[in-house]
Amino acid sequence: MIFLAAAATLAAPAAADAVVVNRVAATVNGRPVTSAEVRAALEPTLRELLVLYPRQGPQFVAELVKAKKAVLQELIERELVLSECDSKGLIIPAKLVDDEINRRILMHFNGDRDAFLDMLRKSGQTFAEYRQNTTKEVTVQMMRSTRYERGVPPTPDEVRREYARMGSDLRDTTKDEIVFEKILIVIQNPAVTGESVDEQFKRAENLRDRIKSGELSFADAAVSYSSDGHAEKGGRWPKMKRSDLAADFAGVIFNAPVGEVIGPLADPMGFTIVRVVEKDLAPAPPLSNTDVRRQVEQSVTRTKSEARYREWIERLRAGAVIRIYI
């Protein structure tokens, strides 16, 4: 597997054997939301932000703060609903929880269970704790479905329109393929070169700007400046499967428009400038598939019931005692 993630190299990592303290981040009617829950929910976003913002400047901090606030509010909302669930005696089948965990591993880690378990370790959560949290989230989904999603079934036209909108999201993303060009700028030891890491990053930014302006072609820049193994080929990599790339790097480049120059991105060895040449996304599964139709119908129903659900959440919030500690 090609590893192009940034956290281990350019983030300011904790010591390898450091103990992650699991503090209380918030309480909802006395029910705790832990910092480990917040870290685990934030992890997929954090990994992509570390790739997008290698020097972790003001924009990185702003995006991280925004994401952290959103995650905490989602977890608070979850506890509000669970408070209501306590009196309902809902029993969640274990298979539903297992299916949701497997879906997340597929979506956020390209099906790499070891990478998923490594994320749990770094966030200070055990698998048992993560499974318990997932059970809570599935419980909330079932509570919402029971309370607000039993109305009139979606019409065929609504289902077709929703499938057209979300069908691609239901595909097997591990089968996505991409062709990209990459320039690798290896970080040099400042003590040897006399050039700080920030100065090296600015040099990479300058190179990106020259490519974007047309002053320098991507291929010529790769030949002249890249330390990547494909530099002599103008930086072009052969067609790669999403599952052969680190999940955070794949998330960034698959979201980039074809032809756009992005970066400098973080790389374990330094910084990379990337241009997407071609994307070949896996086909959307057919609407005739029973599971696909069920998911599309649920999405339609959830959208139609959103206003009533939000009103209910706000009533729960107004009557709750919520304390935030982070």
mmCIF file of C-alpha atoms in Angstrom:
data_model
loop_
_atom_site.group_PDB
_atom_site.id
_atom_site.type_symbol
_atom_site.label_atom_id
_atom_site.label_comp_id
_atom_site.label_asym_id
_atom_site.label_seq_id
_atom_site.Cartn_x
_atom_site.Cartn_y
_atom_site.Cartn_z
ATOM 1 C CA MET A 1 0.000 0.000 0.000
ATOM 2 C CA ILE A 2 1.274 3.469 -0.828
ATOM 3 C CA PHE A 3 1.313 5.511 2.349
ATOM 4 C CA LEU A 4 0.872 9.229 1.845
ATOM 5 C CA ALA A 5 -0.622 10.277 5.162
ATOM 6 C CA ALA A 6 0.792 13.188 7.108
ATOM 7 C CA ALA A 7 0.006 12.849 10.766
ATOM 8 C CA ALA A 8 3.043 10.817 11.722
ATOM 9 C CA THR A 9 5.479 13.232 10.129
ATOM 10 C CA LEU A 10 4.219 16.787 10.039
ATOM 11 C CA ALA A 11 1.703 16.939 12.859
ATOM 12 C CA ALA A 12 3.183 17.483 16.278
ATOM 13 C CA PRO A 13 2.761 13.893 17.510
ATOM 14 C CA ALA A 14 2.520 12.760 21.077
ATOM 15 C CA ALA A 15 5.227 10.499 22.396
ATOM 16 C CA ALA A 16 4.823 6.964 21.115
ATOM 17 C CA ASP A 17 3.967 5.540 24.534
ATOM 18 C CA ALA A 18 1.963 8.526 25.787
ATOM 19 C CA VAL A 19 -1.245 7.682 27.610
ATOM 20 C CA VAL A 20 -4.306 9.371 26.147
ATOM 21 C CA VAL A 21 -6.441 10.769 28.967
ATOM 22 C CA ASN A 22 -10.146 10.219 28.388
ATOM 23 C CA ARG A 23 -11.750 13.299 29.943
ATOM 24 C CA VAL A 24 -15.392 14.277 29.984
ATOM 25 C CA ALA A 25 -16.028 16.683 27.107
ATOM 26 C CA ALA A 26 -19.673 17.388 27.941
ATOM 27 C CA THR A 27 -22.604 16.058 29.926
ATOM 28 C CA VAL A 28 -26.231 15.807 28.827
ATOM 29 C CA ASN A 29 -28.640 15.270 31.703
ATOM 30 C CA GLY A 30 -25.697 13.754 33.535
ATOM 31 C CA ARG A 31 -24.779 11.437 30.647
ATOM 32 C CA PRO A 32 -21.089 11.900 29.709
ATOM 33 C CA VAL A 33 -19.665 12.595 26.269
ATOM 34 C CA THR A 34 -15.974 11.709 26.484
ATOM 35 C CA SER A 35 -13.011 13.299 24.763
ATOM 36 C CA ALA A 36 -12.193 9.887 23.257
ATOM 37 C CA GLU A 37 -15.604 9.857 21.569
ATOM 38 C CA VAL A 38 -14.926 13.315 20.169
ATOM 39 C CA ARG A 39 -11.465 12.304 18.908
ATOM 40 C CA ALA A 40 -12.763 9.138 17.251
ATOM 41 C CA ALA A 41 -15.605 10.987 15.501
ATOM 42 C CA LEU A 42 -13.217 13.744 14.409
ATOM 43 C CA GLU A 43 -10.427 11.444 13.193
ATOM 44 C CA PRO A 44 -11.431 11.042 9.499
ATOM 45 C CA THR A 45 -11.758 14.828 9.110
ATOM 46 C CA LEU A 46 -8.525 15.473 11.004
ATOM 47 C CA ARG A 47 -6.531 13.117 8.769
ATOM 48 C CA GLU A 48 -7.665 14.895 5.619
ATOM 49 C CA LEU A 49 -7.011 18.328 7.147
ATOM 50 C CA LEU A 50 -3.463 17.257 7.998
ATOM 51 C CA VAL A 51 -2.915 16.405 4.330
ATOM 52 C CA LEU A 52 -4.494 19.623 3.060
ATOM 53 C CA TYR A 53 -2.701 21.950 5.503
ATOM 54 C CA PRO A 54 0.829 20.588 6.081
ATOM 55 C CA ARG A 55 1.993 23.614 8.102
ATOM 56 C CA GLN A 56 -1.195 23.626 10.203
ATOM 57 C CA GLY A 57 -1.628 27.373 9.979
ATOM 58 C CA PRO A 58 -4.652 29.559 10.795
ATOM 59 C CA GLN A 59 -6.908 27.991 8.164
ATOM 60 C CA PHE A 60 -6.134 24.495 9.471
ATOM 61 C CA VAL A 61 -6.969 25.617 13.014
ATOM 62 C CA ALA A 62 -10.195 27.300 11.887
ATOM 63 C CA GLU A 63 -11.347 24.212 9.975
ATOM 64 C CA LEU A 64 -10.441 21.927 12.872
ATOM 65 C CA VAL A 65 -12.272 24.071 15.423
ATOM 66 C CA LYS A 66 -15.325 24.170 13.170
ATOM 67 C CA ALA A 67 -15.286 20.384 12.725
ATOM 68 C CA LYS A 68 -14.770 19.790 16.445
ATOM 69 C CA LYS A 69 -17.734 21.970 17.369
ATOM 70 C CA ALA A 70 -19.929 20.153 14.846
ATOM 71 C CA VAL A 71 -18.860 16.741 16.139
ATOM 72 C CA LEU A 72 -19.489 17.724 19.757
ATOM 73 C CA GLN A 73 -22.976 19.012 18.917
ATOM 74 C CA GLU A 74 -23.753 15.758 17.089
ATOM 75 C CA LEU A 75 -22.652 13.763 20.138
ATOM 76 C CA ILE A 76 -24.726 15.983 22.440
ATOM 77 C CA GLU A 77 -27.727 15.474 20.165
ATOM 78 C CA ARG A 78 -27.131 11.736 20.311
ATOM 79 C CA GLU A 79 -27.240 11.760 24.091
ATOM 80 C CA LEU A 80 -30.443 13.814 24.060
ATOM 81 C CA VAL A 81 -32.135 11.125 22.000
ATOM 82 C CA LEU A 82 -30.643 8.304 24.076
ATOM 83 C CA SER A 83 -32.128 9.881 27.179
ATOM 84 C CA GLU A 84 -35.508 9.408 25.527
ATOM 85 C CA CYS A 85 -34.613 5.881 24.398
ATOM 86 C CA ASP A 86 -33.975 4.710 27.947
ATOM 87 C CA SER A 87 -37.698 4.507 28.615
ATOM 88 C CA LYS A 88 -38.526 2.791 25.308
ATOM 89 C CA GLY A 89 -36.573 -0.429 25.795
ATOM 90 C CA LEU A 90 -35.223 -0.517 22.238
ATOM 91 C CA ILE A 91 -33.098 -3.597 21.499
ATOM 92 C CA ILE A 92 -30.568 -3.198 18.712
ATOM 93 C CA PRO A 93 -29.670 -6.370 16.750
ATOM 94 C CA ALA A 94 -25.920 -6.986 16.859
ATOM 95 C CA LYS A 95 -25.826 -7.429 13.080
ATOM 96 C CA LEU A 96 -26.953 -3.831 12.517
ATOM 97 C CA VAL A 97 -24.037 -2.585 14.600
ATOM 98 C CA ASP A 98 -21.555 -4.889 12.848
ATOM 99 C CA ASP A 99 -22.808 -3.773 9.441
ATOM 100 C CA GLU A 100 -22.401 -0.096 10.370
ATOM 101 C CA ILE A 101 -18.851 -0.613 11.648
ATOM 102 C CA ASN A 102 -17.920 -2.486 8.469
ATOM 103 C CA ARG A 103 -19.457 0.308 6.370
ATOM 104 C CA ARG A 104 -17.322 2.908 8.137
ATOM 105 C CA ILE A 105 -14.148 0.871 7.721
ATOM 106 C CA LEU A 106 -14.910 0.607 4.015
ATOM 107 C CA MET A 107 -15.747 4.316 3.590
ATOM 108 C CA HIS A 108 -13.051 5.909 5.760
ATOM 109 C CA PHE A 109 -10.212 3.361 5.671
ATOM 110 C CA ASN A 110 -10.653 1.710 2.248
ATOM 111 C CA GLY A 111 -11.589 -1.505 4.045
ATOM 112 C CA ASP A 112 -8.257 -1.586 5.950
ATOM 113 C CA ARG A 113 -9.220 -2.873 9.391
ATOM 114 C CA ASP A 114 -5.673 -2.484 10.728
ATOM 115 C CA ALA A 115 -5.742 1.237 9.867
ATOM 116 C CA PHE A 116 -9.099 1.509 11.619
ATOM 117 C CA LEU A 117 -7.742 -0.175 14.759
ATOM 118 C CA ASP A 118 -4.688 2.106 14.651
ATOM 119 C CA MET A 119 -7.048 5.109 14.613
ATOM 120 C CA LEU A 120 -8.800 3.747 17.702
ATOM 121 C CA ARG A 121 -5.482 3.319 19.483
ATOM 122 C CA LYS A 122 -4.429 6.882 18.719
ATOM 123 C CA SER A 123 -7.788 8.251 19.874
ATOM 124 C CA GLY A 124 -7.584 6.355 23.172
ATOM 125 C CA GLN A 125 -10.592 4.118 22.474
ATOM 126 C CA THR A 126 -10.810 0.356 22.665
ATOM 127 C CA PHE A 127 -12.779 -1.539 20.046
ATOM 128 C CA ALA A 128 -15.354 -2.416 22.717
ATOM 129 C CA GLU A 129 -15.828 1.283 23.500
ATOM 130 C CA TYR A 130 -16.120 2.137 19.812
ATOM 131 C CA ARG A 131 -18.679 -0.605 19.316
ATOM 132 C CA GLN A 132 -20.661 0.700 22.256
ATOM 133 C CA ASN A 133 -20.657 4.192 20.730
ATOM 134 C CA THR A 134 -21.729 2.784 17.372
ATOM 135 C CA THR A 135 -24.557 0.964 19.122
ATOM 136 C CA LYS A 136 -25.682 4.304 20.520
ATOM 137 C CA GLU A 137 -25.647 5.881 17.059
ATOM 138 C CA VAL A 138 -27.619 3.014 15.517
ATOM 139 C CA THR A 139 -30.074 3.301 18.416
ATOM 140 C CA VAL A 140 -30.591 6.974 17.601
ATOM 141 C CA GLN A 141 -31.191 6.104 13.946
ATOM 142 C CA MET A 142 -33.791 3.529 14.939
ATOM 143 C CA MET A 143 -35.443 5.934 17.374
ATOM 144 C CA ARG A 144 -35.701 8.559 14.664
ATOM 145 C CA SER A 145 -37.079 6.019 12.211
ATOM 146 C CA THR A 146 -39.654 4.789 14.723
ATOM 147 C CA ARG A 147 -40.787 8.254 15.743
ATOM 148 C CA TYR A 148 -40.639 10.277 12.521
ATOM 149 C CA GLU A 149 -40.090 8.087 9.485
ATOM 150 C CA ARG A 150 -43.281 6.034 9.413
ATOM 151 C CA GLY A 151 -45.321 8.392 7.315
ATOM 152 C CA VAL A 152 -46.519 8.036 3.772
ATOM 153 C CA PRO A 153 -43.988 5.993 1.759
ATOM 154 C CA PRO A 154 -41.920 7.813 -0.864
ATOM 155 C CA THR A 155 -43.442 8.061 -4.319
ATOM 156 C CA PRO A 156 -41.689 6.415 -7.285
ATOM 157 C CA ASP A 157 -40.746 9.867 -8.635
ATOM 158 C CA GLU A 158 -39.203 10.859 -5.290
ATOM 159 C CA VAL A 159 -37.214 7.630 -5.200
ATOM 160 C CA ARG A 160 -35.923 8.129 -8.750
ATOM 161 C CA ARG A 161 -34.878 11.727 -8.045
ATOM 162 C CA GLU A 162 -33.114 10.748 -4.826
ATOM 163 C CA TYR A 163 -31.342 7.865 -6.541
ATOM 164 C CA ALA A 164 -30.117 10.263 -9.221
ATOM 165 C CA ARG A 165 -28.745 12.508 -6.461
ATOM 166 C CA MET A 166 -27.168 9.927 -4.145
ATOM 167 C CA GLY A 167 -26.675 6.816 -6.254
ATOM 168 C CA SER A 168 -22.971 7.453 -6.728
ATOM 169 C CA ASP A 169 -22.502 7.609 -2.946
ATOM 170 C CA LEU A 170 -23.710 4.018 -2.664
ATOM 171 C CA ARG A 171 -21.059 2.599 -4.998
ATOM 172 C CA ASP A 172 -18.176 0.389 -3.905
ATOM 173 C CA THR A 173 -15.583 3.149 -3.588
ATOM 174 C CA THR A 174 -12.718 0.670 -3.183
ATOM 175 C CA LYS A 175 -13.089 0.037 -6.928
ATOM 176 C CA ASP A 176 -12.554 3.711 -7.827
ATOM 177 C CA GLU A 177 -9.433 4.293 -9.931
ATOM 178 C CA ILE A 178 -7.390 7.407 -10.612
ATOM 179 C CA VAL A 179 -4.452 8.662 -12.681
ATOM 180 C CA PHE A 180 -2.495 11.533 -11.157
ATOM 181 C CA GLU A 181 0.773 13.407 -11.501
ATOM 182 C CA LYS A 182 2.843 14.090 -8.410
ATOM 183 C CA ILE A 183 5.838 16.173 -7.465
ATOM 184 C CA LEU A 184 7.554 15.215 -4.219
ATOM 185 C CA ILE A 185 9.567 17.871 -2.399
ATOM 186 C CA VAL A 186 11.583 16.054 0.256
ATOM 187 C CA ILE A 187 12.175 17.992 3.480
ATOM 188 C CA GLN A 188 15.888 18.546 3.982
ATOM 189 C CA ASN A 189 17.604 18.848 7.345
ATOM 190 C CA PRO A 190 17.697 22.599 8.119
ATOM 191 C CA ALA A 191 21.007 22.131 9.934
ATOM 192 C CA VAL A 192 22.547 20.939 6.668
ATOM 193 C CA THR A 193 20.832 23.212 4.145
ATOM 194 C CA GLY A 194 20.366 26.314 6.272
ATOM 195 C CA GLU A 195 16.767 26.458 5.025
ATOM 196 C CA SER A 196 13.960 26.098 7.572
ATOM 197 C CA VAL A 197 10.996 23.769 7.016
ATOM 198 C CA ASP A 198 8.761 26.838 6.566
ATOM 199 C CA GLU A 199 11.108 28.179 3.880
ATOM 200 C CA GLN A 200 11.052 24.792 2.136
ATOM 201 C CA PHE A 201 7.254 24.801 2.256
ATOM 202 C CA LYS A 202 7.151 28.293 0.750
ATOM 203 C CA ARG A 203 9.445 27.079 -2.009
ATOM 204 C CA ALA A 204 6.951 24.297 -2.741
ATOM 205 C CA GLU A 205 4.128 26.861 -2.783
ATOM 206 C CA ASN A 206 6.086 28.979 -5.231
ATOM 207 C CA LEU A 207 6.593 25.976 -7.506
ATOM 208 C CA ARG A 208 2.857 25.243 -7.395
ATOM 209 C CA ASP A 209 2.067 28.847 -8.322
ATOM 210 C CA ARG A 210 4.449 28.738 -11.267
ATOM 211 C CA ILE A 211 2.712 25.596 -12.543
ATOM 212 C CA LYS A 212 -0.745 27.101 -12.071
ATOM 213 C CA SER A 213 0.220 30.289 -13.897
ATOM 214 C CA GLY A 214 1.526 28.325 -16.868
ATOM 215 C CA GLU A 215 5.080 29.560 -16.389
ATOM 216 C CA LEU A 216 6.214 25.966 -15.928
ATOM 217 C CA SER A 217 4.593 22.752 -17.133
ATOM 218 C CA PHE A 218 3.825 20.078 -14.559
ATOM 219 C CA ALA A 219 5.959 17.559 -16.435
ATOM 220 C CA ASP A 220 8.995 19.881 -16.593
ATOM 221 C CA ALA A 221 8.594 20.766 -12.918
ATOM 222 C CA ALA A 222 8.487 17.070 -11.992
ATOM 223 C CA VAL A 223 11.629 16.285 -13.964
ATOM 224 C CA SER A 224 13.513 19.254 -12.468
ATOM 225 C CA TYR A 225 12.333 19.293 -8.862
ATOM 226 C CA SER A 226 10.629 16.039 -7.856
ATOM 227 C CA SER A 227 12.250 13.274 -5.840
ATOM 228 C CA ASP A 228 9.387 10.924 -6.652
ATOM 229 C CA GLY A 229 10.149 7.633 -8.408
ATOM 230 C CA HIS A 230 8.030 8.730 -11.389
ATOM 231 C CA ALA A 231 9.729 12.118 -11.829
ATOM 232 C CA GLU A 232 11.365 11.170 -15.139
ATOM 233 C CA LYS A 233 7.905 10.372 -16.518
ATOM 234 C CA GLY A 234 6.758 13.896 -15.762
ATOM 235 C CA GLY A 235 5.484 12.784 -12.354
ATOM 236 C CA ARG A 236 2.690 10.675 -13.855
ATOM 237 C CA TRP A 237 1.677 7.596 -11.906
ATOM 238 C CA PRO A 238 -0.050 4.619 -13.501
ATOM 239 C CA LYS A 239 -3.750 4.128 -12.847
ATOM 240 C CA MET A 240 -4.182 3.425 -9.124
ATOM 241 C CA LYS A 241 -7.054 1.927 -7.174
ATOM 242 C CA ARG A 242 -8.404 3.986 -4.296
ATOM 243 C CA SER A 243 -7.766 1.005 -2.020
ATOM 244 C CA ASP A 244 -4.027 1.134 -2.867
ATOM 245 C CA LEU A 245 -3.713 4.696 -1.545
ATOM 246 C CA ALA A 246 -3.752 5.940 2.031
ATOM 247 C CA ALA A 247 -7.371 6.778 2.828
ATOM 248 C CA ASP A 248 -6.693 10.421 3.742
ATOM 249 C CA PHE A 249 -4.672 11.098 0.574
ATOM 250 C CA ALA A 250 -7.273 9.293 -1.541
ATOM 251 C CA GLY A 251 -10.037 11.367 0.015
ATOM 252 C CA VAL A 252 -8.278 14.579 -0.971
ATOM 253 C CA ILE A 253 -7.355 13.731 -4.564
ATOM 254 C CA PHE A 254 -10.605 11.961 -5.460
ATOM 255 C CA ASN A 255 -12.464 15.100 -4.351
ATOM 256 C CA ALA A 256 -10.278 17.330 -6.539
ATOM 257 C CA PRO A 257 -11.499 18.270 -10.037
ATOM 258 C CA VAL A 258 -9.666 16.722 -12.973
ATOM 259 C CA GLY A 259 -6.906 19.060 -14.134
ATOM 260 C CA GLU A 260 -6.657 21.078 -10.911
ATOM 261 C CA VAL A 261 -3.243 21.478 -9.299
ATOM 262 C CA ILE A 262 -3.520 20.925 -5.540
ATOM 263 C CA GLY A 263 -1.025 21.211 -2.718
ATOM 264 C CA PRO A 264 1.458 21.385 -1.312
ATOM 265 C CA LEU A 265 -0.009 18.408 0.539
ATOM 266 C CA ALA A 266 1.609 16.625 3.439
ATOM 267 C CA ASP A 267 3.642 13.499 2.797
ATOM 268 C CA PRO A 268 5.731 11.459 5.262
ATOM 269 C CA MET A 269 8.838 12.630 3.399
ATOM 270 C CA GLY A 270 7.856 16.247 2.837
ATOM 271 C CA PHE A 271 5.356 17.972 0.561
ATOM 272 C CA THR A 272 3.613 16.921 -2.625
ATOM 273 C CA ILE A 273 1.996 18.840 -5.466
ATOM 274 C CA VAL A 274 -0.610 16.794 -7.291
ATOM 275 C CA ARG A 275 -2.676 17.100 -10.451
ATOM 276 C CA VAL A 276 -5.532 14.699 -11.160
ATOM 277 C CA VAL A 277 -5.431 13.504 -14.768
ATOM 278 C CA GLU A 278 -8.300 11.043 -14.877
ATOM 279 C CA LYS A 279 -10.862 9.530 -12.503
ATOM 280 C CA ASP A 280 -12.725 6.316 -13.143
ATOM 281 C CA LEU A 281 -15.356 5.939 -10.430
ATOM 282 C CA ALA A 282 -17.066 2.645 -9.738
ATOM 283 C CA PRO A 283 -20.616 2.538 -11.128
ATOM 284 C CA ALA A 284 -23.584 3.221 -8.908
ATOM 285 C CA PRO A 285 -25.360 0.015 -7.888
ATOM 286 C CA PRO A 286 -28.716 -0.490 -9.623
ATOM 287 C CA LEU A 287 -31.879 0.788 -8.005
ATOM 288 C CA SER A 288 -33.307 -2.707 -8.506
ATOM 289 C CA ASN A 289 -30.960 -3.896 -5.734
ATOM 290 C CA THR A 290 -33.124 -4.374 -2.631
ATOM 291 C CA ASP A 291 -30.614 -2.829 -0.214
ATOM 292 C CA VAL A 292 -30.002 0.135 -2.514
ATOM 293 C CA ARG A 293 -33.714 0.862 -2.901
ATOM 294 C CA ARG A 294 -34.171 0.622 0.870
ATOM 295 C CA GLN A 295 -31.362 3.139 1.488
ATOM 296 C CA VAL A 296 -32.736 5.538 -1.132
ATOM 297 C CA GLU A 297 -36.259 5.311 0.283
ATOM 298 C CA GLN A 298 -34.917 5.914 3.797
ATOM 299 C CA SER A 299 -33.065 8.988 2.559
ATOM 300 C CA VAL A 300 -36.244 10.405 1.009
ATOM 301 C CA THR A 301 -38.225 9.752 4.182
ATOM 302 C CA ARG A 302 -35.496 11.245 6.373
ATOM 303 C CA THR A 303 -35.426 14.425 4.306
ATOM 304 C CA LYS A 304 -39.205 14.776 4.448
ATOM 305 C CA SER A 305 -39.211 14.297 8.217
ATOM 306 C CA GLU A 306 -36.182 16.520 8.938
ATOM 307 C CA ALA A 307 -38.150 19.613 10.018
ATOM 308 C CA ARG A 308 -40.263 17.694 12.545
ATOM 309 C CA TYR A 309 -37.207 15.841 13.817
ATOM 310 C CA ARG A 310 -35.284 19.099 14.348
ATOM 311 C CA GLU A 311 -38.237 20.574 16.242
ATOM 312 C CA TRP A 312 -38.237 17.544 18.523
ATOM 313 C CA ILE A 313 -34.466 17.815 19.110
ATOM 314 C CA GLU A 314 -34.806 21.502 20.014
ATOM 315 C CA ARG A 315 -37.545 20.658 22.514
ATOM 316 C CA LEU A 316 -35.281 18.037 24.077
ATOM 317 C CA ARG A 317 -32.395 20.512 24.131
ATOM 318 C CA ALA A 318 -34.526 23.209 25.786
ATOM 319 C CA GLY A 319 -35.475 20.844 28.608
ATOM 320 C CA ALA A 320 -32.032 19.339 29.113
ATOM 321 C CA VAL A 321 -29.102 20.238 31.351
ATOM 322 C CA ILE A 322 -26.090 20.439 29.041
ATOM 323 C CA ARG A 323 -22.607 21.283 30.232
ATOM 324 C CA ILE A 324 -19.619 21.609 27.883
ATOM 325 C CA TYR A 325 -16.088 21.348 29.249
ATOM 326 C CA ILE A 326 -13.908 21.682 26.131
#
